[in-house]
Coordinates of C-alpha atoms and ligand atoms in Angstrom, one line a residue:
X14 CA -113.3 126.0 43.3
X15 CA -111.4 123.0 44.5
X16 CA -112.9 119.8 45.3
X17 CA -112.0 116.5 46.7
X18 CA -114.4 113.6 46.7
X19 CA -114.5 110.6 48.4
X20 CA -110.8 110.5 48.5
X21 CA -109.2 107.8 50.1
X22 CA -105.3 107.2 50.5
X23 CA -103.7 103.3 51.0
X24 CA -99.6 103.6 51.6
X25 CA -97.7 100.6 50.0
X26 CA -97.4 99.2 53.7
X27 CA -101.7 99.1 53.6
X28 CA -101.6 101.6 56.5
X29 CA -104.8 103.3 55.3
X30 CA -104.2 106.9 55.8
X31 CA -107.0 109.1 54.6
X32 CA -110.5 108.0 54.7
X33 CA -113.5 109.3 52.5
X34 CA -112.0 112.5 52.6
X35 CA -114.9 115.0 50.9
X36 CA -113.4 118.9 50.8
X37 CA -114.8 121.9 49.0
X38 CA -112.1 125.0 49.0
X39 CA -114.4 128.4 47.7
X40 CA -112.3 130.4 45.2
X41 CA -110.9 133.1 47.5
X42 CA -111.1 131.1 50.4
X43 CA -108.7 131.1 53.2
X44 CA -108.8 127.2 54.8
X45 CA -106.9 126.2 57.7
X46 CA -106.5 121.8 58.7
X47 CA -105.6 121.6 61.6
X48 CA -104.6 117.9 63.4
X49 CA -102.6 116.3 65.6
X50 CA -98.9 114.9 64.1
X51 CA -99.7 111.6 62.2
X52 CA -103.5 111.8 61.1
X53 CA -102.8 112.8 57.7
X54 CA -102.3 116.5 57.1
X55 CA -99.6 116.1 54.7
X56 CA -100.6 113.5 53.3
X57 CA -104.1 115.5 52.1
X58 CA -101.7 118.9 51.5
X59 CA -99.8 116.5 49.0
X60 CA -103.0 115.5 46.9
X61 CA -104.5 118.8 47.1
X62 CA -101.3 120.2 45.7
X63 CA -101.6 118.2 43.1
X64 CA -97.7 116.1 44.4
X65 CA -99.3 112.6 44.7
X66 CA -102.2 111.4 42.5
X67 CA -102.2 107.8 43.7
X68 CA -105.0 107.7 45.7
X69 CA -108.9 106.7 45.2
X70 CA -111.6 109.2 44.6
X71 CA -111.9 112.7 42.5
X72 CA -110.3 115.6 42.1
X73 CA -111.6 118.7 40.5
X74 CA -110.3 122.2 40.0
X75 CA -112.4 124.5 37.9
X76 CA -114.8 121.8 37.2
X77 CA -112.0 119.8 35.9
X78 CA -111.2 116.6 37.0
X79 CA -107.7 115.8 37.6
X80 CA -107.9 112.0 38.9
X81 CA -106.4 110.4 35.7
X82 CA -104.1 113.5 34.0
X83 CA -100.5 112.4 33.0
X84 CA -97.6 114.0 35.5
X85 CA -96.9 116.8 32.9
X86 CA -100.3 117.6 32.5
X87 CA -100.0 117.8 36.6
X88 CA -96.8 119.2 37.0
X89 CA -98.2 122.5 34.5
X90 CA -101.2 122.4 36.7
X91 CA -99.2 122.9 39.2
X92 CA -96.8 125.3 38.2
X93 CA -99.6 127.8 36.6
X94 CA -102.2 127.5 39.8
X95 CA -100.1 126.8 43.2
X96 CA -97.6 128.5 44.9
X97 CA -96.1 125.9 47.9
X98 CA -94.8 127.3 51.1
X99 CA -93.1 124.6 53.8
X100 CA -92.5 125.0 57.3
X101 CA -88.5 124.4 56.6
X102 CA -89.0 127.4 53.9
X103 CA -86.9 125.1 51.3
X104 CA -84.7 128.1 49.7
X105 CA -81.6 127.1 48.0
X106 CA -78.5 127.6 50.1
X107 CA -76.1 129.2 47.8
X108 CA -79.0 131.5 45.5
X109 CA -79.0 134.8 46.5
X110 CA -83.2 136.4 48.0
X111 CA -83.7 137.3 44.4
X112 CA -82.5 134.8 42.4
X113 CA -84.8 132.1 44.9
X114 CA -87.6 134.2 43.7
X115 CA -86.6 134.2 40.3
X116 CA -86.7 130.2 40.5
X117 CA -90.2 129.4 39.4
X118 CA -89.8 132.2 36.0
X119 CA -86.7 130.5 34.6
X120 CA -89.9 127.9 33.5
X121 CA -92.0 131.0 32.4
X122 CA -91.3 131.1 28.3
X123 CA -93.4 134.1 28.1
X124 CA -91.8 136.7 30.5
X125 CA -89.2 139.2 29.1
X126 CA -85.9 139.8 31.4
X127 CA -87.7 143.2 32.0
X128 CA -91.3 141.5 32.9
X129 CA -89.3 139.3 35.1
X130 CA -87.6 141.9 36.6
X131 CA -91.0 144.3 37.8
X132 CA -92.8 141.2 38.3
X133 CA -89.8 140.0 41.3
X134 CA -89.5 143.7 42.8
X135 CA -93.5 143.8 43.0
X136 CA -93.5 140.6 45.1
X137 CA -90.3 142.0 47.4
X138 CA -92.6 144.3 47.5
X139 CA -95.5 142.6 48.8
X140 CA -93.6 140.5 51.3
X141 CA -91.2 143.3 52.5
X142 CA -88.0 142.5 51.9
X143 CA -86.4 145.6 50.0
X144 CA -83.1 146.0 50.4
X145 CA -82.7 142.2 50.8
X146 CA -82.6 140.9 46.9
X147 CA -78.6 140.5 47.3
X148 CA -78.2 138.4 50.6
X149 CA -78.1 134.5 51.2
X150 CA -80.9 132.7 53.2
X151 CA -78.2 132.6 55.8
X152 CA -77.9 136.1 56.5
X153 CA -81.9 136.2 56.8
X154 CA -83.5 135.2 60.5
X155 CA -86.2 133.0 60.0
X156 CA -89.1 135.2 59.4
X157 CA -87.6 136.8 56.2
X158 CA -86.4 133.5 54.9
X159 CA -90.1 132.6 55.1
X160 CA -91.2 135.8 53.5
X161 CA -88.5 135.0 50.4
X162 CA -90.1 131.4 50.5
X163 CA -93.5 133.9 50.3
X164 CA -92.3 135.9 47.6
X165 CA -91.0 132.4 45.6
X166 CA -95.0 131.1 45.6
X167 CA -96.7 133.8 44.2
X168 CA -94.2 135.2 41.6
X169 CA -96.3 132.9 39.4
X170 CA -99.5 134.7 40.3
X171 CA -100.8 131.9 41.2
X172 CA -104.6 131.1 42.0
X173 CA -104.0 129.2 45.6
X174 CA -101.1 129.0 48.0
X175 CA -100.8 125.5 49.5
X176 CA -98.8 126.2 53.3
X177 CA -97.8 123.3 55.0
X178 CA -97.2 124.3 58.7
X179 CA -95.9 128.1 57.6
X180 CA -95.0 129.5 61.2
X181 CA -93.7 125.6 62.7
X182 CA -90.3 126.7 63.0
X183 CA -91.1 130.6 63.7
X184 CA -91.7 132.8 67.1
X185 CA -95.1 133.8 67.6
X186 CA -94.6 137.7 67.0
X187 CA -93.1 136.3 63.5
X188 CA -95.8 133.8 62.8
X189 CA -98.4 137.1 63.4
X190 CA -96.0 138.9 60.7
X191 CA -96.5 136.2 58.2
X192 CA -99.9 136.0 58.9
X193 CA -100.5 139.5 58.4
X194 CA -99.2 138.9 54.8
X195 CA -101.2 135.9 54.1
X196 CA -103.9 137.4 54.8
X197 CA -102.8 141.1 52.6
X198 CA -102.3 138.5 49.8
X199 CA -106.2 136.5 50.3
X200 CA -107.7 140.1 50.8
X201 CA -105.8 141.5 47.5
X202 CA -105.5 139.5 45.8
X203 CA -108.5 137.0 46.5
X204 CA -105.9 134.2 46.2
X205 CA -107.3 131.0 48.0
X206 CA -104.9 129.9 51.0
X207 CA -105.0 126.2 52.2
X208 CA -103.1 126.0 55.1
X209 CA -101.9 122.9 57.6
X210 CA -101.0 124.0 61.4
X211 CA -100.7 122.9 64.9
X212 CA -101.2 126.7 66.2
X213 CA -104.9 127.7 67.0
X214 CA -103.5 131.9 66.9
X215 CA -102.8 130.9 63.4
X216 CA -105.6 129.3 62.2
X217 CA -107.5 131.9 63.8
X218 CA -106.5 133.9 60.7
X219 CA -108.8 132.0 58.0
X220 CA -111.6 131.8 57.6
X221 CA -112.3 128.5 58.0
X222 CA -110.8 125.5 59.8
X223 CA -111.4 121.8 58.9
X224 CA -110.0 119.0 61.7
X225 CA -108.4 115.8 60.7
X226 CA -108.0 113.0 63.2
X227 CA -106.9 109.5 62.0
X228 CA -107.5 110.5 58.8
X229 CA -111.2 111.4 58.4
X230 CA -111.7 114.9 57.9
X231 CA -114.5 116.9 59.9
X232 CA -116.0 119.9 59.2
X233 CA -116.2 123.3 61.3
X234 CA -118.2 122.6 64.7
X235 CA -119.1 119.0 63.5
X236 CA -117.4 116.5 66.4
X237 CA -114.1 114.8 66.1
X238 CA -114.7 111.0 66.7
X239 CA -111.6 110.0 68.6
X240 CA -111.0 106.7 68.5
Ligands
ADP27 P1 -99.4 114.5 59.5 O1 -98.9 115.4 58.3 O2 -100.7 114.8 60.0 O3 -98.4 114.4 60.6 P2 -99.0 112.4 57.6 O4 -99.9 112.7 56.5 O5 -97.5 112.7 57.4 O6 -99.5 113.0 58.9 O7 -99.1 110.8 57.9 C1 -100.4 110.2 58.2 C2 -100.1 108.8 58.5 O8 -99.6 108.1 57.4 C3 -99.1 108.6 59.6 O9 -99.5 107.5 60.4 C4 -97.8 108.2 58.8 O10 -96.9 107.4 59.6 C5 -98.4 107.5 57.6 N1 -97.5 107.7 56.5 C6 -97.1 108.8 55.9 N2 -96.4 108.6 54.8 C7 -96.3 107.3 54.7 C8 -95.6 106.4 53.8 N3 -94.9 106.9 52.7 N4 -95.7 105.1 53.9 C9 -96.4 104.6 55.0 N5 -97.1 105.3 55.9 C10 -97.0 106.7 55.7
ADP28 P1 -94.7 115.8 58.7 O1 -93.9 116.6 59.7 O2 -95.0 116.6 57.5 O3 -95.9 115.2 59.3 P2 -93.4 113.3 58.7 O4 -92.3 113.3 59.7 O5 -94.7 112.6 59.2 O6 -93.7 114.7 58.2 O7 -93.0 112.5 57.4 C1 -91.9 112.9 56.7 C2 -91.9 112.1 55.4 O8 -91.8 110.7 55.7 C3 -93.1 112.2 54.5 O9 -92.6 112.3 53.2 C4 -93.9 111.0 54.8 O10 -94.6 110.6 53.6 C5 -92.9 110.0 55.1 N1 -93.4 109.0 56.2 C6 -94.1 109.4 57.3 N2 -94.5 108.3 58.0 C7 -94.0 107.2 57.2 C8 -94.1 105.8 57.4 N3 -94.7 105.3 58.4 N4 -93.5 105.0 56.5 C9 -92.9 105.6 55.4 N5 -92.8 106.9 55.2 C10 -93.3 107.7 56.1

């Protein structure tokens, strides 16, 4: 389980923008936040995947708390549990589908070429891009870059998938295709999914959906305050 308490978030300008945030994420879980632009869905998405830890209040994964850990101690955290996906995908221009996927292994010590090698087919697999592994993000339409980006997050096996806006820049037939695999992959694979969108058709695929307005988080069917 993943668990935020109390948190609270001050920028260096004192613009306060997260405010006694308190979030519970079930192992297996698949959590959508939804809000409008500017009350503080990235800046949670950033603390929950473990990218900022300076902010007030406790963090635990596994019954661990992660408030205080050094940057490495964070930084392996992150690269053994989470698998990030953006709404911009983030691929690397020049790296072919394969070796994008291959990225997050290079870090992996304790994979042989051959391990590497099933482990990157299997998740081609799983995202349904064979026949791809060779071609550049730029012969891809959007949809398959996202399902590379897809592929890139859970080579790792990771335990939870972090989305931040997944379908923002995709049509809505596409965003139901990466939807479907989100939810093959939480079904599967019982990886937990916390994802940030605008789209209600999305969120409609978790199971769960939290609401964040001016930074206070509210619960399913509990009443947004707006100020
Ligand atoms: P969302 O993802 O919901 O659009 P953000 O988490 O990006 O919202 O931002 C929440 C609020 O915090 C916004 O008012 C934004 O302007 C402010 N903010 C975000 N990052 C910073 C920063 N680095 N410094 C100061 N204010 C920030
Ligand atoms: P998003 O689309 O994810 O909400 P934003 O456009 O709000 O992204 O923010 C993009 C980047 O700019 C983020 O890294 C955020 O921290 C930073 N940022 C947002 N608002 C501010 C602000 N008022 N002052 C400084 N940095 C900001």
């Amino acid at each position: 389980m993943l668990r935020v308490k109390n948190v609270g978030k001050t920028y260096a300008n004192n613009f306060q923008a997260l405010t006694d945030v308190n979030l519970d994420v079930a192992d297996g879980e698949f959590l959508a936040i939804m809000g409008p632009s500017g009350s503080g869905k990235s800046t949670l998405i950033n603390i929950l995947g473990l990218l900022d830890n300076d902010y007030s209040g406790d963090y635990f994964l596994s019954n661990e708390n992660y408030k205080n850990k050094d940057d490495d101690t964070l930084s392996q955290v992150r690269g053994d549990e989470i698998g990030f996906v953006f709404q911009n995908f983030k691929l690397l221009k020049s790296y072919t589908v394969y070796e994008n996927i291959e990225i997050p292994l290079i870090y992996s010590k304790n994979k042989t070429i051959t391990d590497r090698k099933n482990v990157i087919n299997e998740v081609i697999e799983q995202v349904g891009l064979q026949g791809k592994e060779n071609s550049l993000p730029s012969e891809l339409s959007g949809g398959q870059q996202q399902r590379v980006a897809i592929a890139r997050a859970i080579v790792n096996n990771p335990s939870i998938i972090i989305a931040d806006e997944p379908t923002g820049a995709l049509d809505s037939k596409t965003s139901l295709e990466i939807m479907k695999i989100f939810t093959h992959l939480n079904e599967t694979f019982d990886t937990t999914i916390i994802m940030v969108t605008h789209d209600k058709d999305v969120a409609n695929f978790a199971m769960r959906t939290v609401h964040i307005n001016d930074g206070h988080l509210y619960n399913d069917g509990e009443d947004v305050v707006h100020s």
